[in-house]
Short mmCIF file of C-alpha atoms and ligand atoms in Angstrom, two decimals:
data_model
loop_
_atom_site.label_atom_id
_atom_site.label_comp_id
_atom_site.label_asym_id
_atom_site.label_seq_id
_atom_site.Cartn_x
_atom_site.Cartn_y
_atom_site.Cartn_z
CA UNK Z 29 89.31 111.64 85.36
CA UNK Z 30 87.91 111.17 88.84
CA UNK Z 31 89.70 108.50 90.88
CA UNK Z 32 87.26 105.92 92.19
CA UNK Z 33 89.29 105.72 95.41
CA UNK Z 34 88.53 109.32 96.37
CA UNK Z 35 84.82 108.64 96.84
CA UNK Z 36 83.09 107.40 99.96
CA UNK Z 37 80.02 105.29 99.30
CA UNK Z 38 77.54 108.15 99.97
CA UNK Z 39 79.57 110.41 97.65
CA UNK Z 40 79.58 107.79 94.94
CA UNK Z 41 75.83 107.32 95.32
CA UNK Z 42 75.41 111.05 94.87
CA UNK Z 43 77.60 111.20 91.76
CA UNK Z 44 75.87 108.22 90.19
CA UNK Z 45 72.43 109.43 91.26
CA UNK Z 46 73.06 112.79 89.60
CA UNK Z 47 73.31 110.93 86.31
CA UNK Z 48 69.88 109.46 86.83
CA UNK Z 49 71.07 106.03 87.94
CA UNK Z 50 69.81 104.02 90.91
CA UNK Z 51 71.85 104.26 94.10
CA UNK Z 52 72.42 100.52 94.27
CA UNK Z 53 74.77 100.87 91.30
CA UNK Z 54 77.23 102.52 93.67
CA UNK Z 55 77.07 99.51 95.99
CA UNK Z 56 77.59 97.22 93.01
CA UNK Z 57 80.72 99.13 92.02
CA UNK Z 58 82.05 99.08 95.58
CA UNK Z 59 81.47 95.37 95.72
CA UNK Z 60 83.27 94.67 92.44
CA UNK Z 61 86.21 96.91 93.11
CA UNK Z 62 86.90 96.63 96.82
CA UNK Z 63 85.39 93.32 97.69
CA UNK Z 64 86.19 91.29 94.61
CA UNK Z 65 89.24 93.20 93.43
CA UNK Z 66 87.90 93.60 89.89
CA UNK Z 67 89.23 96.90 88.56
CA UNK Z 68 88.15 96.59 84.94
CA UNK Z 69 84.59 97.87 84.41
CA UNK Z 70 84.11 95.62 81.39
CA UNK Z 71 84.25 92.57 83.71
CA UNK Z 72 81.38 93.75 85.93
CA UNK Z 73 78.85 91.39 84.50
CA UNK Z 74 75.78 92.40 86.52
CA UNK Z 75 75.94 95.93 85.09
CA UNK Z 76 74.69 96.65 81.58
CA UNK Z 77 77.27 97.13 78.87
CA UNK Z 78 76.28 100.73 78.23
CA UNK Z 79 76.47 101.65 81.91
CA UNK Z 80 79.86 99.94 82.22
CA UNK Z 81 81.01 102.22 79.42
CA UNK Z 82 79.68 105.28 81.25
CA UNK Z 83 81.46 104.30 84.47
CA UNK Z 84 84.68 103.51 82.71
CA UNK Z 85 84.65 106.99 81.11
CA UNK Z 86 83.94 108.57 84.49
CA UNK Z 87 86.18 106.80 86.97
CA UNK Z 88 89.78 105.74 87.06
CA UNK Z 89 90.64 102.63 89.06
CA UNK Z 90 94.37 102.90 88.57
CA UNK Z 91 96.51 102.85 91.68
CA UNK Z 92 99.98 104.19 92.39
CA UNK Z 93 102.37 101.95 90.49
CA UNK Z 94 104.69 99.65 92.39
CA UNK Z 95 108.14 100.66 91.19
CA UNK Z 96 110.22 98.78 93.68
CA UNK Z 97 109.92 95.97 96.23
CA UNK Z 98 112.56 95.17 98.82
CA UNK Z 99 112.16 92.04 100.88
CA UNK Z 100 113.64 91.95 104.35
CA UNK Z 101 115.14 88.82 105.86
CA UNK Z 102 112.29 88.92 108.41
CA UNK Z 103 109.72 88.56 105.59
CA UNK Z 104 108.59 92.20 105.51
CA UNK Z 105 108.32 93.83 102.13
CA UNK Z 106 108.95 97.52 101.54
CA UNK Z 107 107.03 98.81 98.53
CA UNK Z 108 108.03 101.88 96.58
CA UNK Z 109 104.98 103.24 94.73
CA UNK Z 110 104.90 106.03 92.20
CA UNK Z 111 102.02 108.47 92.09
CA UNK Z 112 100.74 110.06 88.89
CA UNK Z 113 103.00 113.08 89.40
CA UNK Z 114 106.01 110.77 89.83
CA UNK Z 115 106.31 111.15 93.61
CA UNK Z 116 107.50 108.17 95.60
CA UNK Z 117 105.38 106.72 98.41
CA UNK Z 118 106.60 103.93 100.65
CA UNK Z 119 104.42 101.28 102.31
CA UNK Z 120 105.57 98.29 104.31
CA UNK Z 121 103.91 94.88 104.50
CA UNK Z 122 104.69 92.92 107.68
CA UNK Z 123 103.51 89.32 107.79
CA UNK Z 124 103.55 87.59 111.16
CA UNK Z 125 101.87 84.77 113.03
CA UNK Z 126 98.13 85.43 112.99
CA UNK Z 127 98.16 88.75 111.16
CA UNK Z 128 99.51 90.58 108.12
CA UNK Z 129 99.86 94.29 108.65
CA UNK Z 130 100.25 96.96 106.00
CA UNK Z 131 101.80 100.22 107.12
CA UNK Z 132 100.61 103.04 104.85
CA UNK Z 133 101.85 106.58 104.28
CA UNK Z 134 99.61 109.63 104.51
CA UNK Z 135 102.00 112.34 103.28
CA UNK Z 136 105.14 112.75 101.25
CA UNK Z 137 107.63 113.88 103.84
CA UNK Z 138 106.34 115.35 107.08
CA UNK Z 139 106.33 118.74 108.75
CA UNK Z 140 106.56 117.44 112.32
CA UNK Z 141 110.35 117.21 112.20
CA UNK Z 142 110.83 114.54 114.87
CA UNK Z 143 114.58 114.29 115.35
CA UNK Z 144 114.73 110.50 115.34
CA UNK Z 145 112.85 110.07 112.05
CA UNK Z 146 114.19 110.04 108.51
CA UNK Z 147 110.83 111.18 107.07
CA UNK Z 148 110.99 114.22 109.31
CA UNK Z 149 114.34 115.16 107.76
CA UNK Z 150 112.78 115.36 104.30
CA UNK Z 151 110.46 118.16 105.35
CA UNK Z 152 106.93 118.42 104.04
CA UNK Z 153 106.39 117.84 100.31
CA UNK Z 154 102.65 117.30 100.05
CA UNK Z 155 99.60 115.52 101.40
CA UNK Z 156 98.53 112.27 99.80
CA UNK Z 157 95.00 112.25 98.42
CA UNK Z 158 92.51 109.70 99.74
CA UNK Z 159 92.95 107.80 96.49
CA UNK Z 160 96.71 107.67 96.98
CA UNK Z 161 96.21 106.31 100.50
CA UNK Z 162 93.58 103.74 99.49
CA UNK Z 163 95.59 103.11 96.31
CA UNK Z 164 98.54 101.86 98.37
CA UNK Z 165 96.30 99.17 99.86
CA UNK Z 166 94.77 98.25 96.50
CA UNK Z 167 98.16 98.04 94.77
CA UNK Z 168 99.80 95.98 97.50
CA UNK Z 169 96.74 93.72 97.75
CA UNK Z 170 96.85 93.02 94.00
CA UNK Z 171 100.59 92.33 94.26
CA UNK Z 172 100.23 89.93 97.20
CA UNK Z 173 97.57 87.78 95.54
CA UNK Z 174 96.41 85.21 98.09
CA UNK Z 175 98.21 86.74 101.04
CA UNK Z 176 95.53 88.74 102.82
CA UNK Z 177 96.15 92.06 104.53
CA UNK Z 178 94.49 91.81 107.95
CA UNK Z 179 95.51 95.09 109.61
CA UNK Z 180 96.19 98.63 108.46
CA UNK Z 181 98.39 101.03 110.40
CA UNK Z 182 98.90 104.67 109.50
CA UNK Z 183 102.52 104.71 110.60
CA UNK Z 184 104.31 105.28 107.30
CA UNK Z 185 105.50 108.61 105.96
CA UNK Z 186 103.68 111.60 107.39
CA UNK Z 187 101.47 112.62 110.28
CA UNK Z 188 97.95 111.38 109.43
CA UNK Z 189 96.16 114.02 111.48
CA UNK Z 190 97.98 116.74 109.54
CA UNK Z 191 96.16 115.42 106.45
CA UNK Z 192 92.89 114.94 108.22
CA UNK Z 193 90.32 115.39 105.43
CA UNK Z 194 91.92 112.86 103.11
CA UNK Z 195 92.66 110.43 105.93
CA UNK Z 196 89.02 110.58 107.02
CA UNK Z 197 87.81 109.76 103.50
CA UNK Z 198 90.28 106.88 103.27
CA UNK Z 199 89.12 105.58 106.67
CA UNK Z 200 85.52 105.58 105.45
CA UNK Z 201 86.51 103.44 102.49
CA UNK Z 202 88.82 101.19 104.51
CA UNK Z 203 86.14 100.48 107.10
CA UNK Z 204 82.99 100.36 105.00
CA UNK Z 205 81.65 96.80 104.91
CA UNK Z 206 81.14 97.13 101.15
CA UNK Z 207 84.52 98.83 100.85
CA UNK Z 208 87.77 97.34 102.10
CA UNK Z 209 85.88 96.06 105.13
CA UNK Z 210 88.45 96.34 107.91
CA UNK Z 211 86.86 96.21 111.34
CA UNK Z 212 87.41 98.90 113.97
CA UNK Z 213 90.04 96.90 115.75
CA UNK Z 214 92.14 96.32 112.66
CA UNK Z 215 92.93 99.94 111.88
CA UNK Z 216 95.38 102.05 113.86
CA UNK Z 217 96.21 105.71 113.49
CA UNK Z 218 99.54 106.83 114.87
CA UNK Z 219 99.92 110.51 115.75
CA UNK Z 220 102.28 112.86 117.52
CA UNK Z 221 99.15 114.08 119.32
CA UNK Z 222 97.53 116.83 117.22
CA UNK Z 223 94.70 117.01 119.67
CA UNK Z 224 92.23 119.10 117.65
CA UNK Z 225 92.25 116.66 114.74
CA UNK Z 226 92.30 113.59 116.93
CA UNK Z 227 88.87 114.51 118.26
CA UNK Z 228 87.46 113.96 114.79
CA UNK Z 229 88.68 110.42 114.48
CA UNK Z 230 87.19 109.21 117.76
CA UNK Z 231 84.37 107.47 116.03
CA UNK Z 232 86.41 106.42 113.01
CA UNK Z 233 89.07 104.13 114.44
CA UNK Z 234 89.41 101.66 117.24
CA UNK Z 235 93.08 102.05 117.91
CA UNK Z 236 95.10 105.14 118.43
CA UNK Z 237 98.86 105.19 118.94
CA UNK Z 238 100.39 108.34 120.37
CA UNK Z 239 104.06 108.91 119.78
CA UNK Z 240 105.28 110.04 123.21
CA UNK Z 241 109.02 109.31 123.43
CA UNK Z 242 109.70 111.29 126.58
CA UNK Z 243 108.00 111.87 129.90
CA UNK Z 244 108.90 115.51 130.37
CA UNK Z 245 108.37 118.53 128.15
CA UNK Z 246 112.01 119.53 127.92
CA UNK Z 247 113.06 116.20 126.49
CA UNK Z 248 109.98 115.77 124.33
CA UNK Z 249 110.33 119.22 122.83
CA UNK Z 250 113.95 118.45 121.99
CA UNK Z 251 112.89 115.23 120.23
CA UNK Z 252 109.58 116.45 118.85
CA UNK Z 253 109.21 120.20 118.26
CA UNK Z 254 105.40 119.83 118.05
CA UNK Z 255 105.46 119.38 121.82
CA UNK Z 256 105.65 123.17 122.12
CA UNK Z 257 102.15 123.32 120.71
CA UNK Z 258 100.75 120.21 122.38
CA UNK Z 259 102.64 119.66 125.63
CA UNK Z 260 102.54 116.38 127.50
CA UNK Z 261 99.96 117.34 130.13
CA UNK Z 262 97.47 118.25 127.39
CA UNK Z 263 98.05 114.96 125.64
CA UNK Z 264 97.51 113.01 128.85
CA UNK Z 265 94.36 114.99 129.62
CA UNK Z 266 93.09 114.35 126.11
CA UNK Z 267 93.83 110.62 126.36
CA UNK Z 268 92.00 110.33 129.66
CA UNK Z 269 88.92 112.00 128.17
CA UNK Z 270 89.26 110.09 124.93
CA UNK Z 271 89.52 106.86 126.82
CA UNK Z 272 86.55 107.78 128.91
CA UNK Z 273 84.50 107.63 125.73
CA UNK Z 274 85.31 103.89 125.75
CA UNK Z 275 85.56 103.64 122.00
CA UNK Z 276 89.24 103.60 121.35
CA UNK Z 277 92.25 101.62 122.49
CA UNK Z 278 95.26 103.77 123.26
CA UNK Z 279 98.87 102.83 122.87
CA UNK Z 280 101.81 105.07 123.66
CA UNK Z 281 104.78 104.63 121.36
CA UNK Z 282 108.16 105.26 122.95
CA UNK Z 283 111.21 105.15 120.71
CA UNK Z 284 114.17 104.22 122.89
CA UNK Z 285 117.23 106.30 122.05
CA UNK Z 286 120.56 105.39 123.57
CA UNK Z 287 121.61 107.78 126.31
CA UNK Z 288 118.68 110.12 125.63
CA UNK Z 289 115.47 108.63 127.04
CA UNK Z 290 116.40 105.05 127.99
CA UNK Z 291 117.56 105.30 131.61
CA UNK Z 292 115.86 103.89 134.67
CA UNK Z 293 115.09 107.48 135.66
CA UNK Z 294 113.27 107.93 132.33
CA UNK Z 295 111.29 104.74 132.95
CA UNK Z 296 110.33 105.97 136.43
CA UNK Z 297 109.23 109.33 135.07
CA UNK Z 298 107.18 107.61 132.38
CA UNK Z 299 105.49 105.30 134.89
CA UNK Z 300 104.66 108.30 137.06
CA UNK Z 301 103.24 110.22 134.07
CA UNK Z 302 101.04 107.35 132.92
CA UNK Z 303 99.81 106.40 136.40
CA UNK Z 304 96.06 105.90 136.19
CA UNK Z 305 95.96 106.07 132.39
CA UNK Z 306 94.56 102.89 130.89
CA UNK Z 307 96.95 102.23 128.03
CA UNK Z 308 99.58 100.01 126.52
CA UNK Z 309 103.18 101.07 126.02
CA UNK Z 310 105.10 100.02 122.92
CA UNK Z 311 108.84 100.36 123.26
CA UNK Z 312 110.55 100.76 119.91
CA UNK Z 313 114.33 100.44 119.96
CA UNK Z 314 115.69 103.22 117.74
CA UNK Z 315 116.30 102.21 114.15
CA UNK Z 316 119.64 103.64 113.20
CA UNK Z 317 120.19 105.48 109.95
CA UNK Z 318 123.00 107.55 108.48
CA UNK Z 319 120.59 110.49 108.52
CA UNK Z 320 119.84 110.54 112.22
CA UNK Z 321 122.14 111.07 115.16
CA UNK Z 322 120.69 108.53 117.59
CA UNK Z 323 121.77 104.99 118.40
CA UNK Z 324 119.96 101.87 119.58
CA UNK Z 325 120.26 101.13 123.31
CA UNK Z 326 121.79 97.81 124.37
CA UNK Z 327 119.40 94.85 124.84
CA UNK Z 328 120.07 95.00 128.61
CA UNK Z 329 119.04 98.68 128.77
CA UNK Z 330 115.87 97.96 126.81
CA UNK Z 331 114.97 95.02 129.03
CA UNK Z 332 115.63 97.04 132.19
CA UNK Z 333 113.31 99.77 130.93
CA UNK Z 334 110.59 97.27 130.13
CA UNK Z 335 111.04 95.40 133.43
CA UNK Z 336 110.47 98.60 135.38
CA UNK Z 337 107.24 99.35 133.53
CA UNK Z 338 106.10 95.75 134.03
CA UNK Z 339 106.82 96.06 137.72
CA UNK Z 340 104.49 99.07 137.72
CA UNK Z 341 101.89 96.91 135.98
CA UNK Z 342 101.92 98.56 132.56
CA UNK Z 343 101.31 96.35 129.56
CA UNK Z 344 104.58 96.97 127.78
CA UNK Z 345 105.71 95.41 124.56
CA UNK Z 346 109.08 95.70 122.88
CA UNK Z 347 108.12 96.16 119.26
CA UNK Z 348 110.15 94.19 116.80
CA UNK Z 349 111.62 96.54 114.25
CA UNK Z 350 110.43 94.91 111.07
CA UNK Z 351 112.15 95.53 107.76
CA UNK Z 352 115.19 97.26 109.28
CA UNK Z 353 117.61 95.81 106.71
CA UNK Z 354 115.61 97.38 103.85
CA UNK Z 355 115.13 100.74 105.61
CA UNK Z 356 111.48 99.85 106.07
CA UNK Z 357 111.31 100.06 109.86
CA UNK Z 358 109.75 102.75 112.02
CA UNK Z 359 111.30 106.14 111.34
CA UNK Z 360 113.29 104.95 108.32
CA UNK Z 361 110.92 105.66 105.45
CA UNK Z 362 111.69 108.15 102.73
CA UNK Z 363 115.45 107.73 102.70
CA UNK Z 364 115.45 107.92 98.90
CA UNK Z 365 114.44 111.59 99.09
CA UNK Z 366 117.48 112.33 101.24
CA UNK Z 367 119.80 110.26 99.05
CA UNK Z 368 118.71 112.35 96.05
CA UNK Z 369 119.81 115.50 97.86
CA UNK Z 370 123.10 114.05 99.12
CA UNK Z 371 126.21 115.66 97.64
FE1 LIG T 5 106.51 112.78 110.91
FE2 LIG T 5 105.93 110.52 112.23
FE3 LIG T 5 108.41 111.01 111.40
FE4 LIG T 5 107.43 112.47 113.39
S1 LIG T 5 107.83 110.26 113.43
S2 LIG T 5 108.58 113.24 111.61
S3 LIG T 5 105.29 112.59 112.77
S4 LIG T 5 106.62 110.69 110.10
#
């Protein structure tokens, strides 16, 4: 059966129209399902009984099933969700003052192989469908009840731009005012910088986070093999042009790894690289894991790094690592896949 969550509104209108129904039926369904959270067609009282029956035979509104929830002492919740084929997806809900962010996954595993990331160690298993991406939001939303999700970040398992078609469909649904209705500013895509694909999301999102992690190619290639294909100068050139379009806010993510990219020299090189680029820098102290070789720098080292960037007038934020104690923080998702393979 066709998943409802794979269809953008125009696609749904087409499918419904092909059956000889008026287009507004599609908007009614969107409203019931996304806006009001009613997933059972029999409860959609402004649609005739016979048509409800037709829709219920045509579309599935089931979501990935929450199989596991782990609550961190900081209030974050890591959700384990099972897809129809029994694959595990992880999503993390992070409540904080003024906003509640849900971090969603776009793939199972990841082929980018960043050295500091557990998901990268799994390797690539498969892309998530649009319905599995939207389904994470629907399932978590139903679970949370009154607690509203205010922001969506594509920073879970996988590189979103490597699953571009499905991510674009999910973005359409997430941002449609009759769909999940998240405004431009509330949705962030995080990418290693797959420049070709990033062009296509210019008009789709307001916020783009680029995972940089080093200010020279030698170090970045060591940490992120994809840098061979998209070296730093190309990323910076792209960001300058992207920014010039005025549509999108750019953040650079920089995971601080003890003794690797956390020195004052590294900070100086970074400041030099980003000179003249209108952006924000998020510093993310490395989240340690038995599966990665890197350690977290000391608080003094982190502060010194930030202070230097501040001195150079960069907006620089040290990002709290939420959900660390439940392996739900940045770079920690997917550990279960590695545990399964452990001897
Ligand atoms: Fe993939 Fe992101 Fe992990 Fe890199 S950091 S391996 S892109 S999930």
